[in-house]
Coordinates of C-alpha atoms and ligand atoms in Angstrom, one line a residue:
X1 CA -32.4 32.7 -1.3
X2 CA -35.4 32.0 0.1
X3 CA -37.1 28.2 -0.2
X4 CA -40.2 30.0 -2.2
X5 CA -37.3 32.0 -4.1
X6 CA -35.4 28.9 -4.9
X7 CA -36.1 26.6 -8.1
X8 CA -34.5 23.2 -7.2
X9 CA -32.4 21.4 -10.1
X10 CA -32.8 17.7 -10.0
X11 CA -30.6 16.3 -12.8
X12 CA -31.5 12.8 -14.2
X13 CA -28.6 12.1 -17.0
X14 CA -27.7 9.7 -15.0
X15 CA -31.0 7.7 -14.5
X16 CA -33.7 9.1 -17.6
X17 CA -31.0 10.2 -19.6
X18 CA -29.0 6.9 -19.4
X19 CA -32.3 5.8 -21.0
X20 CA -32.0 6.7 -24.3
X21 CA -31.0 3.8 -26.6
X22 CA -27.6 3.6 -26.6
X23 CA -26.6 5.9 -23.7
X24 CA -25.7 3.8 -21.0
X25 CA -22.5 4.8 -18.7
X26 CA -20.1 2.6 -17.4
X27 CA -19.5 3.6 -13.6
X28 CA -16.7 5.7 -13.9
X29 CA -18.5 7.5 -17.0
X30 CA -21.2 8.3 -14.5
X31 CA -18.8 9.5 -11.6
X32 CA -16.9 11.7 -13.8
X33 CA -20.3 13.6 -15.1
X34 CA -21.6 13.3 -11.6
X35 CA -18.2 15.1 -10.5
X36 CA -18.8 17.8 -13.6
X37 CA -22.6 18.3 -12.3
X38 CA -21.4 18.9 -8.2
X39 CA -19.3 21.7 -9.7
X40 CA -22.1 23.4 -12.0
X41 CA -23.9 23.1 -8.2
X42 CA -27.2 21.0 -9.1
X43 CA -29.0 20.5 -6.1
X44 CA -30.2 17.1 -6.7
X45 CA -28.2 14.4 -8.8
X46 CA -29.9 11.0 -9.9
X47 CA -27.5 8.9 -10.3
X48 CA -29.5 5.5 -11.8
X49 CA -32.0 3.0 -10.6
X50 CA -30.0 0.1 -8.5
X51 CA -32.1 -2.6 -8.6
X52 CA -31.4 -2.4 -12.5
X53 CA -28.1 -4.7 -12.4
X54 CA -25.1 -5.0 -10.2
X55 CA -23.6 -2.3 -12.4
X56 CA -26.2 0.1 -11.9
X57 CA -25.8 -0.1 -8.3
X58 CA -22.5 -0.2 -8.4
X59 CA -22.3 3.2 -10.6
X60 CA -24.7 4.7 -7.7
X61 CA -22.9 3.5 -4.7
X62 CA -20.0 4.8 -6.5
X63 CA -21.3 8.2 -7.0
X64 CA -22.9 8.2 -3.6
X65 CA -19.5 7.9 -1.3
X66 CA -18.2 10.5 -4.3
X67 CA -20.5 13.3 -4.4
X68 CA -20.3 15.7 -1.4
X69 CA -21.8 19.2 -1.9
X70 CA -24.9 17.8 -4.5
X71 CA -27.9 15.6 -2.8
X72 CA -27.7 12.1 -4.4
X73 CA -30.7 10.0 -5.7
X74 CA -31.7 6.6 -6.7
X75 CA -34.9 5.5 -8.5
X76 CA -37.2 2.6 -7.4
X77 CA -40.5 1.4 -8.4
X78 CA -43.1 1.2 -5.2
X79 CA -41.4 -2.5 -4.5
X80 CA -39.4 -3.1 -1.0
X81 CA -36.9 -4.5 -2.8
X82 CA -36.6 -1.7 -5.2
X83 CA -36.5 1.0 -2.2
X84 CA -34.0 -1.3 -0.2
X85 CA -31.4 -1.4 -2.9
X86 CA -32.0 2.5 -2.8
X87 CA -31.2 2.5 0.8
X88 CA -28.0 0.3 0.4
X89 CA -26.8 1.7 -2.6
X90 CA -26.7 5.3 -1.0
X91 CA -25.7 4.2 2.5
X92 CA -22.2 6.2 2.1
X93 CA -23.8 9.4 0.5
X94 CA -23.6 12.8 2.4
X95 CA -26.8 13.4 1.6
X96 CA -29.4 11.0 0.0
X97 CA -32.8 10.6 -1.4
X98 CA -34.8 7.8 -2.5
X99 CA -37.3 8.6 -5.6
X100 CA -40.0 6.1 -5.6
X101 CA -43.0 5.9 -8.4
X102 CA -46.1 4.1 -9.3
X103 CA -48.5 4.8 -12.4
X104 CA -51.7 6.7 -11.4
X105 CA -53.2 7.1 -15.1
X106 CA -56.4 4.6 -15.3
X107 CA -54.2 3.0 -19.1
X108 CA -51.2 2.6 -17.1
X109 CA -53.3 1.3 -13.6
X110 CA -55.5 -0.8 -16.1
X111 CA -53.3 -2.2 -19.1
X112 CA -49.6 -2.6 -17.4
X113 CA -50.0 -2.5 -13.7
X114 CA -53.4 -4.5 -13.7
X115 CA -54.2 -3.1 -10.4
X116 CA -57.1 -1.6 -9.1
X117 CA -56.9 2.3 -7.8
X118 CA -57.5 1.8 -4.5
X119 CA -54.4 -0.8 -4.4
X120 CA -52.3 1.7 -6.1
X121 CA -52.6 4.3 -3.4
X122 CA -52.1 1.9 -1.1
X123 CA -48.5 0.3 -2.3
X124 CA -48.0 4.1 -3.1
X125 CA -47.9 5.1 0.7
X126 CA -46.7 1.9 1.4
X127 CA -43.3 2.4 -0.6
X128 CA -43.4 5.8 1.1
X129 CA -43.2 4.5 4.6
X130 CA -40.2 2.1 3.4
X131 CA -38.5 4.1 1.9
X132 CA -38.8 6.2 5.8
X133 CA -36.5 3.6 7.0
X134 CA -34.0 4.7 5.5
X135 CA -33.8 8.6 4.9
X136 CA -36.5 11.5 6.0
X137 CA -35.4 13.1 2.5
X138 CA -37.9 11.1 -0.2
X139 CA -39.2 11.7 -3.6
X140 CA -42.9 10.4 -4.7
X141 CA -43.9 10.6 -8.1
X142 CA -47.3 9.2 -9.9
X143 CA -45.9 8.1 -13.0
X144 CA -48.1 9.6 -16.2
X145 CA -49.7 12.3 -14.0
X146 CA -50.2 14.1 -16.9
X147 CA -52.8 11.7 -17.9
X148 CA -54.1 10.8 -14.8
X149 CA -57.3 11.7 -13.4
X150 CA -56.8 14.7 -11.2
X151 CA -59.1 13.7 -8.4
X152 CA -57.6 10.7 -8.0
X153 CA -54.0 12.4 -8.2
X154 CA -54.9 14.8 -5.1
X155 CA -56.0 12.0 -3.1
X156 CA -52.9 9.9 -3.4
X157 CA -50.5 13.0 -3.1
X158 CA -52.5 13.7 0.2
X159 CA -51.8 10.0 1.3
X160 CA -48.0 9.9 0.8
X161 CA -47.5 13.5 1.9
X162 CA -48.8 12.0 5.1
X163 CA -47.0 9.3 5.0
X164 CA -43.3 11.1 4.8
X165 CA -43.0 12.4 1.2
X166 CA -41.2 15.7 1.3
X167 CA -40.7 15.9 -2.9
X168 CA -43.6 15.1 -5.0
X169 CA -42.8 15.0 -8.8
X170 CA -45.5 15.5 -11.4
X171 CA -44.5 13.8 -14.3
X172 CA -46.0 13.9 -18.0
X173 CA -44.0 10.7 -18.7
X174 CA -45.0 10.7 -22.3
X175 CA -45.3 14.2 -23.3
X176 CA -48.7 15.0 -23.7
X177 CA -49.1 17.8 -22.1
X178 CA -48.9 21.4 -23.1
X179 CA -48.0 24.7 -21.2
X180 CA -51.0 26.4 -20.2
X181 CA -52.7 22.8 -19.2
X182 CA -49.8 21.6 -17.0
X183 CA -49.7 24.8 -15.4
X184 CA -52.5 25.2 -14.0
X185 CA -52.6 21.3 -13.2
X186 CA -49.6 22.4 -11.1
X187 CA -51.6 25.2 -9.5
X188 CA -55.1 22.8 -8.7
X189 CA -52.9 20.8 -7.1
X190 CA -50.9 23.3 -5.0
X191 CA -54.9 24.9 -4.5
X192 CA -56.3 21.6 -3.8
X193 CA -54.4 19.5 -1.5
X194 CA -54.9 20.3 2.1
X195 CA -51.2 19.3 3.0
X196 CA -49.0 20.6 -0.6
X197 CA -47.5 23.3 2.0
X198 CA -45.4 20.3 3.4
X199 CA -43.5 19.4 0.5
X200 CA -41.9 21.3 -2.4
X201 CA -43.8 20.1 -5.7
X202 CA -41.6 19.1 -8.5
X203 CA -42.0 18.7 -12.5
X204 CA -40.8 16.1 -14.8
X205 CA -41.5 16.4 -18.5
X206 CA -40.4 14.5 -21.4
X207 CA -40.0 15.8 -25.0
X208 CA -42.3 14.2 -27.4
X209 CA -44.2 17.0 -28.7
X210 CA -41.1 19.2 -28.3
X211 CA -42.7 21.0 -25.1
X212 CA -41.1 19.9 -22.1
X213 CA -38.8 23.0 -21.5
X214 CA -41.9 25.1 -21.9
X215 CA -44.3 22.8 -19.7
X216 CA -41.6 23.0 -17.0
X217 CA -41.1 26.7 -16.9
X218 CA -45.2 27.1 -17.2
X219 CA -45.3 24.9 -14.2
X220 CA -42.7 27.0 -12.4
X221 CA -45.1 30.0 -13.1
X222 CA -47.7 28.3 -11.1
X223 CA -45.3 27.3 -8.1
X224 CA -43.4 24.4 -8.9
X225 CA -40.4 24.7 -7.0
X226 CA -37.8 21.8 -8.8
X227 CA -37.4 20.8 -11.8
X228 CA -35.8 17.0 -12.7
X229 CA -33.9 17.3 -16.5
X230 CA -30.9 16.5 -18.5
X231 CA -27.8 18.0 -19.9
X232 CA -28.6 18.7 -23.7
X233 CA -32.2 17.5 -22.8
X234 CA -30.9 13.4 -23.2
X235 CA -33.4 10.7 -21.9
X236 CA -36.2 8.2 -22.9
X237 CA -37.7 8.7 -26.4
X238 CA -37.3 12.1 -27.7
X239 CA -36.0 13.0 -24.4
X240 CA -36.2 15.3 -21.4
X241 CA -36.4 19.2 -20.3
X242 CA -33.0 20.3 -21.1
X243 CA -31.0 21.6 -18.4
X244 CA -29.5 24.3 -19.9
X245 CA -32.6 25.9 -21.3
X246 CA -34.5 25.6 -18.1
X247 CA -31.7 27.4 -15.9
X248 CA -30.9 29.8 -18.7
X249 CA -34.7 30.3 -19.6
X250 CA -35.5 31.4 -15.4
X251 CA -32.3 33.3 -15.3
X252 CA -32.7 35.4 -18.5
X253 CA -36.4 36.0 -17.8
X254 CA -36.1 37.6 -14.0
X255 CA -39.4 39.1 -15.0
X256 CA -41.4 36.3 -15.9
X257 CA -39.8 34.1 -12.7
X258 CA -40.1 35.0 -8.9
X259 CA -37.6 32.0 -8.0
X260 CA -34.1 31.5 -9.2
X261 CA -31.1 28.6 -9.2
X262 CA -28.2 29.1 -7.4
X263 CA -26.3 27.1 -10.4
X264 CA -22.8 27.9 -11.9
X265 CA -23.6 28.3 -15.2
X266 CA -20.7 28.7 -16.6
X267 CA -20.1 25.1 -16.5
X268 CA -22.6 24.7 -18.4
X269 CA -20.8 24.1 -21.9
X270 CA -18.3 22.0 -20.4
X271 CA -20.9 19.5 -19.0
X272 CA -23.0 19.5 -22.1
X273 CA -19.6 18.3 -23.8
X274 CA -18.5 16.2 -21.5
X275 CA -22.4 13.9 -22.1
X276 CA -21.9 14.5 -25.3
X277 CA -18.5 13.2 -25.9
X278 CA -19.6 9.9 -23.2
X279 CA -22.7 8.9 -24.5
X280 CA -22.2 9.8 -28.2
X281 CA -24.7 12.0 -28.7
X282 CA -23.7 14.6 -30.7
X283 CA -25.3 17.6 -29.3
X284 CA -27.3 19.9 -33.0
X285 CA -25.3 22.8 -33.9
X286 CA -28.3 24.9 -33.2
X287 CA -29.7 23.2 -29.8
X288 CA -30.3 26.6 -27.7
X289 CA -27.3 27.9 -25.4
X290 CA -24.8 24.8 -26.3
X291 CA -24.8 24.3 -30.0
X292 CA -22.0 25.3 -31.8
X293 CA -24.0 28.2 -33.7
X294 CA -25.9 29.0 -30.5
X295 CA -24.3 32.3 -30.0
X296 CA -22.6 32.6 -33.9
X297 CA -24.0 35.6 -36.0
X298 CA -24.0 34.8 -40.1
X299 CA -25.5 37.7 -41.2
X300 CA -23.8 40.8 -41.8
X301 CA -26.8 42.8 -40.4
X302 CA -26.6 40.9 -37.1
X303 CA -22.7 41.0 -37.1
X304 CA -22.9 44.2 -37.3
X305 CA -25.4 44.8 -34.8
X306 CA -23.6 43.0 -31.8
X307 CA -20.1 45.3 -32.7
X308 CA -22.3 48.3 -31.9
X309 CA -24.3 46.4 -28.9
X310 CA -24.2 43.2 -27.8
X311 CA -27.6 43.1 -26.6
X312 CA -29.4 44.1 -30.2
X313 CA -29.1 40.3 -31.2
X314 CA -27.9 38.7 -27.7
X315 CA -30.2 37.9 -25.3
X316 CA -27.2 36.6 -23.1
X317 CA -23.8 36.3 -22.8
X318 CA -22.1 33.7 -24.4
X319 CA -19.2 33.5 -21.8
X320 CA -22.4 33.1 -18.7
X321 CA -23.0 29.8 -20.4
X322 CA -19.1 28.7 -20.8
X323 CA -18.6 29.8 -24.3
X324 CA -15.6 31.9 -24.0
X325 CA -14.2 30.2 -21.1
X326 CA -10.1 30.7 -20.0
X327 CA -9.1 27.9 -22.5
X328 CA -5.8 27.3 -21.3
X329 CA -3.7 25.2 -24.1
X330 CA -1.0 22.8 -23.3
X331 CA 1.4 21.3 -25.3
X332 CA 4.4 19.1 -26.2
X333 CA 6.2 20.9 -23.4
X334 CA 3.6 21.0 -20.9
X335 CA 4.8 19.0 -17.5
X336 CA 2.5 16.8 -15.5
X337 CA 2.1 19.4 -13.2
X338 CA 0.4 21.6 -15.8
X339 CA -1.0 18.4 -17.0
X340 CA -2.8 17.7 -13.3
X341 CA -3.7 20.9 -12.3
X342 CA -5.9 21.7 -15.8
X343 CA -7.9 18.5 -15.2
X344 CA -8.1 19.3 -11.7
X345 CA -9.6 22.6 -13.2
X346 CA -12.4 20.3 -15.5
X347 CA -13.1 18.2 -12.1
X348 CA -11.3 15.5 -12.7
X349 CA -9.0 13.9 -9.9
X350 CA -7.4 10.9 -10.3
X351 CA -7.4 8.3 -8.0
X352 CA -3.6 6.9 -7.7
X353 CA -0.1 8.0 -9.3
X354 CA -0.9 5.2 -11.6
X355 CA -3.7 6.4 -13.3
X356 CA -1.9 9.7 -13.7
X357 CA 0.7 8.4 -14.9
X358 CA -0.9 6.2 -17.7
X359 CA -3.2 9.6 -18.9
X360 CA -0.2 11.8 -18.7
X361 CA 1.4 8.8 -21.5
X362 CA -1.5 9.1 -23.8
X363 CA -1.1 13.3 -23.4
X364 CA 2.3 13.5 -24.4
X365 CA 1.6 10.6 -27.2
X366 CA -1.4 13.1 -28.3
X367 CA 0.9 16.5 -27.9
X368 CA 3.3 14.4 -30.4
X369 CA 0.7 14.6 -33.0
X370 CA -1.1 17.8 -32.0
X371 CA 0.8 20.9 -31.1
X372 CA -2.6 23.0 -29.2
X373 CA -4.2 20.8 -26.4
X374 CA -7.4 22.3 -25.7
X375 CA -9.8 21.3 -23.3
X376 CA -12.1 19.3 -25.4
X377 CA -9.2 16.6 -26.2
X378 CA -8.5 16.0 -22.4
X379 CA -11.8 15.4 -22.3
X380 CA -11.8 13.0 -25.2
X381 CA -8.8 11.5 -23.9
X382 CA -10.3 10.8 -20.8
X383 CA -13.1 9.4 -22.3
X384 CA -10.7 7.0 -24.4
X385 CA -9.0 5.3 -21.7
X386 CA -12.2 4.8 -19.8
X387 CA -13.6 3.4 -23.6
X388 CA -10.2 1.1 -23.3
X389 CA -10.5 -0.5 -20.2
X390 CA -14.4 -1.8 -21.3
X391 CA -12.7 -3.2 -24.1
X392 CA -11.3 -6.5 -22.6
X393 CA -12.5 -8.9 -24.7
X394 CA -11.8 -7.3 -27.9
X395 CA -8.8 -5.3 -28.4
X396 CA -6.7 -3.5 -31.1
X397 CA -3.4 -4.3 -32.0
X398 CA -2.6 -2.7 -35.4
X399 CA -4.2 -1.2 -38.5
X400 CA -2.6 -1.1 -41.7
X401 CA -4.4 0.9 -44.3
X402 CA -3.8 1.4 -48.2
X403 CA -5.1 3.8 -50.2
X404 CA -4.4 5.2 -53.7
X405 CA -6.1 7.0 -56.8
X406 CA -7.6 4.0 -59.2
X407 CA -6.9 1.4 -56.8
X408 CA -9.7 -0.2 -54.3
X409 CA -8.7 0.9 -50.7
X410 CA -7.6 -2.1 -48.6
X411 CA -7.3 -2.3 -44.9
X412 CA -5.0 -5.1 -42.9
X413 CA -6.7 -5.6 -39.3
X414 CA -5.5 -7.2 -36.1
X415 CA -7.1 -7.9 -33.3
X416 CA -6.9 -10.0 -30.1
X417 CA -10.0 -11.3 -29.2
X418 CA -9.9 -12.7 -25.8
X419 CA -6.2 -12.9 -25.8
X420 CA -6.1 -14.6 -29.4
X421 CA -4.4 -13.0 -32.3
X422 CA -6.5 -12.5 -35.6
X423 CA -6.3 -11.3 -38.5
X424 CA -7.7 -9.9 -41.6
X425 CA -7.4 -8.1 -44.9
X426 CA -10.5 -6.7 -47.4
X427 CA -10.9 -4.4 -49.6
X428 CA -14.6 -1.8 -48.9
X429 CA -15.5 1.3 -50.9
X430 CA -13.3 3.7 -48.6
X431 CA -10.4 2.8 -46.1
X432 CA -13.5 3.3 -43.1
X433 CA -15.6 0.7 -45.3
X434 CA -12.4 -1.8 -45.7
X435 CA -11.3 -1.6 -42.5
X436 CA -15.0 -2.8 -41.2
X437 CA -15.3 -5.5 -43.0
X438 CA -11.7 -6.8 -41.8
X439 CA -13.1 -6.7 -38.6
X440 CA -16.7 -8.3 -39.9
X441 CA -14.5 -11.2 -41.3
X442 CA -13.0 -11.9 -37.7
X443 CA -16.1 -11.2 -35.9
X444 CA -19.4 -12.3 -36.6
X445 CA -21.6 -10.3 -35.2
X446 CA -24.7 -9.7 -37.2
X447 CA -24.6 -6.0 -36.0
X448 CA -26.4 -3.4 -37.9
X449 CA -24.2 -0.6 -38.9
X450 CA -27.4 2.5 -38.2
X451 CA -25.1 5.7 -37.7
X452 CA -21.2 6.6 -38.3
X453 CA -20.7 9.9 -37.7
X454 CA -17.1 12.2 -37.5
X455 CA -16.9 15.1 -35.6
X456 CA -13.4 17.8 -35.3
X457 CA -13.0 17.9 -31.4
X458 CA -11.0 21.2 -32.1
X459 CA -10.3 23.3 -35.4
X460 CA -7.6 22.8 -38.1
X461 CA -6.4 19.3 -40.0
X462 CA -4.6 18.3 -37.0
X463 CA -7.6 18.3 -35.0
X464 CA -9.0 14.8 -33.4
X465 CA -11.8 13.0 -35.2
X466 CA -14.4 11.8 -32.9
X467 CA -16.4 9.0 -34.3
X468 CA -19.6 7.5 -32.8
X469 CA -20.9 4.7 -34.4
X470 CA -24.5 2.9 -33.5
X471 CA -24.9 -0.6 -33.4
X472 CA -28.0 -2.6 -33.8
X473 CA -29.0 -6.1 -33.5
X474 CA -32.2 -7.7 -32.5
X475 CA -33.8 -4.2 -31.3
X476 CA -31.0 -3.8 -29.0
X477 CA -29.0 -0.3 -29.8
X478 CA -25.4 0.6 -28.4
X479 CA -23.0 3.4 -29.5
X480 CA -19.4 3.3 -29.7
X481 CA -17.0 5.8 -29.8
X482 CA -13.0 6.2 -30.6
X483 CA -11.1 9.5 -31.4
X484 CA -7.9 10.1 -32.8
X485 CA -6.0 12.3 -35.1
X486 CA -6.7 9.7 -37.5
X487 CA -10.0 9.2 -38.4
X488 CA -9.6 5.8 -39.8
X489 CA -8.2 4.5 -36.7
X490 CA -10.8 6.8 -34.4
X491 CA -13.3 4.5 -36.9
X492 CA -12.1 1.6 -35.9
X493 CA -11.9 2.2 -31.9
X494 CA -15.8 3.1 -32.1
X495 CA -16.3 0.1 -34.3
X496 CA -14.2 -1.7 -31.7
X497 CA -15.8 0.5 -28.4
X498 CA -19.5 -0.7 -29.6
X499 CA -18.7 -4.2 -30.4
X500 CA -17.5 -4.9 -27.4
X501 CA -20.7 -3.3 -25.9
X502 CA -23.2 -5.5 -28.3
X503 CA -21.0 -9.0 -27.9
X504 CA -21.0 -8.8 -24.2
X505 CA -24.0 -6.7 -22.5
X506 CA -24.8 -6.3 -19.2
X507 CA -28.6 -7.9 -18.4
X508 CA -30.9 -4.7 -16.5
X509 CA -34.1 -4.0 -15.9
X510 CA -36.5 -1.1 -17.4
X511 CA -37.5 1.0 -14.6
X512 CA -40.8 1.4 -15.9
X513 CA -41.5 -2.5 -16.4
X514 CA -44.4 -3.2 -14.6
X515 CA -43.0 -5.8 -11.5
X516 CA -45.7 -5.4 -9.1
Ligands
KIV1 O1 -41.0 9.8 -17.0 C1 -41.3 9.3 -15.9 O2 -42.5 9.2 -15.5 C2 -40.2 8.9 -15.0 C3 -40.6 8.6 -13.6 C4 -39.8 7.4 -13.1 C5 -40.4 9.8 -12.8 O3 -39.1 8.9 -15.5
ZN2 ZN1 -38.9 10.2 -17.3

């Protein structure tokens, strides 16, 4: 493929999608998506914004000395010290890029930055040159572009292109824009700036009128030549351009598109999954190309239809997406061998005997209960010890429940709670409800209960419950999540997985805070 032939993926779960309230990722959350992205081949992988907390530079240090075939990003505001914990957080990456921003629409120049236009170009190509210091591979964007005056735009893309920018990102950061408009905004500016042959030009849309797939792919029409978005569209507000609609979208419509990806989209479903089951976003069952009904046929006249030809009703194939991929099963006989090589398969490798070891425990405790293993319950099980080892603090030890016809459920909690033993007994309205508020009586935590939701990893009654919970108190929002083969107790990990979450946060910063 060709560079003019090639449509670059930039994926920003990680960073924009971590944004949404109650995403965030613990570091090995982010490595193991990061891992799952490498294998679908994005190009470009943004793995946070550093300067955020020591976690968030951990988590992109961590991806960076990971990730090998994939390009590996951080974001940072126009601010030296932004753009040199970029440099040292990807100092071990086999190939890095450092994403810097500042707002260029006169509300965001006037109202947050409070600085003048002239000063913004200037700390624009200043951040530029810094960010030179450390890697020739950098990423400008003017934040809002999508509202910002387009004279202005041209002449601070002209200054930074001069000044090293190879990427520059056009972002409608809050989703105003719509197709044809952003498309030929894309095209002036290709038209208009004497120097936008020396670097590829790059979208970045957000979701808030529902448009961001489409102002993308318009945009890609008039030469845009990467795309940044997220696995099942995740991110600030009401999100980004989903990944898997802007790959399938150029790939289906060869037509339409003179550029292509060079993605493996068949990994497609298992990454969607895989953020799904992390961040506790359920994904809708009929989100284009990975909800559950995204490829399902209810009526008979379609049914019938696809027997005779697929492509009367199908516009794709499920199994080019990851639908019908080789689900191998395992089970109660299954050895660690078999155990290793399938999660080698889903991109996981673990890092000493040990932690082998203690995931091969919970497998065999899980084949006990369960006689099919199927891929989506490794996943969950991964997910679980990582959901373990955040909870230090607060910890389950047992859960007795009681429930009969005529009688008011009752649920028997213990807990340790930094090493303590508690414990509690209540009654609620359901053994879920009783078995909260035995853990409300040992913790006081003035959390808001906003979402519980139960979801069957796999089919039948033996299937794991997946629970995510959301947590609220004082505007701050976290998710938790537990799964089992018993709901009650998958309840009352999630309960457990976003308590420990709310009681003890981590302090970051907003990327978009104005700090200049
Ligand atoms: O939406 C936005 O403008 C961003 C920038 C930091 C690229 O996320
Ligand atoms: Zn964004």
């Amino acid at each position: 493929m060709s560079n003019s032939d090639q449509l670059i993926i930039f994926d920003t779960t990680l960073r924009d999608g971590e944004q949404s309230p109650g995403a965030s990722m613990t570091r090995d959350e982010k490595v193991r998506i990061a891992k799952a992205l490498e294998r679908m081949r994005v190009d470009i992988i943004e793995a946070g914004f550093p300067i955020a907390s020591k976690g968030d530079f951990e988590a992109v240090q961590a991806v960076a000395r990971t990730i090998k075939d994939s390009t590996v990003c951080g974001l940072a505001r126009a601010l030296d010290k932004d753009i040199d914990g970029v440099g040292e957080a990807l100092k071990d990456a086999n190939s890095a890029r450092i994403h810097t921003f500042i707002a260029t629409s006169p509300i965001h120049m006037e109202k947050k930055l409070r600085m003048s236009a002239d000063q913004v170009l200037e700390q624009a190509v200043h951040a530029v040159k810094r960010a030179g210091k450390y890697t020739d591979n950098i990423e400008f964007s003017p934040e809002d572009a999508g509202r910002s005056e387009p004279d202005f735009l041209c002449r601070v893309i002209e200054a930074v292109i001069d000044a090293g920018a190879t990427t520059i990102n056009i972002p409608d950061t809050v989703g105003y824009n719509v197709p044809e408009q952003f498309g030929l905004l894309i095209r002036d500016l290709l038209e208009r700036i004497p120097n936008s042959d020396k670097a590829v030009f790059s979208v970045h849309c957000h979701n808030d009128l529902g448009l961001a797939v489409a102002n993308s792919l318009a945009a890609v029409v008039h030469g845009a030549r990467q795309v940044e978005c997220t696995i099942n569209g995740l991110g600030e507000r009401a999100g980004n351009a989903a990944l898997e609609e802007v790959v399938m979208g150029v790939r289906t419509r060869r037509d339409v598109f003179t550029c292509d990806t060079r993605l493996d989209t068949s990994q497609i479903v298992t990454c969607s999954r895989l953020v799904s089951n992390i961040t506790g976003f359920p994904v809708q069952p009929n989100k284009a190309i990975v909800g559950i009904n995204a490829f399902a046929h209810e009526s008979g006249i379609h049914q019938d239809g696809v027997l005779k030809n697929r492509e009367t009703y199908e516009i794709m194939r499920a199994q080019d997406v990851g639908w019908i991929a080789n689900r191998m099963v395992l089970g109660k006989h299954s050895g660690r061998n078999a155990f290793r090589t399938r999660l080698e398969e889903l991109g996981v490798d673990f890092s000493s005997e040990e932690d082998l070891n203690s995931a091969f425990a919970s497998f065999k405790e899980l084949a006990d209960k369960k006689h099919e293993i199927f891929d989506e319950d490794l996943q969950a099980l991964l997910t679980e010890s990582s959901v373990e080892a955040e909870n230090d603090r607060i910890k389950l030890v047992s859960l007795k429940v009681c429930s009969e016809t005529g009688e008011t459920p009752e649920a028997t909690v213990i807990l340790s709670v930094d090493g303590e033993e508690k414990q509690a007994c209540a009654n609620g309205g359901g053994v879920v409800d009783a078995t909260y508020q035995a853990v409300n009586e040992m913790i006081d935590s003035g959390v808001d209960l906003q979402l519980y939701s139960v979801n069957n990893i796999t089919s039948g009654t033996d299937s794991q419950g997946e629970v995510t919970v959301r947590l609220e108190r004082a505007g701050r929002i976290v998710n938790g999540q537990g799964s089992d083969t018993d709901i009650v107790l998958a309840s009352l990990k999630a309960y457990i997985n976003g308590l420990n979450k709310m009681l003890y946060p981590v302090d970051r910063e907003h990327p978009q805070a104005a700090d200049v």
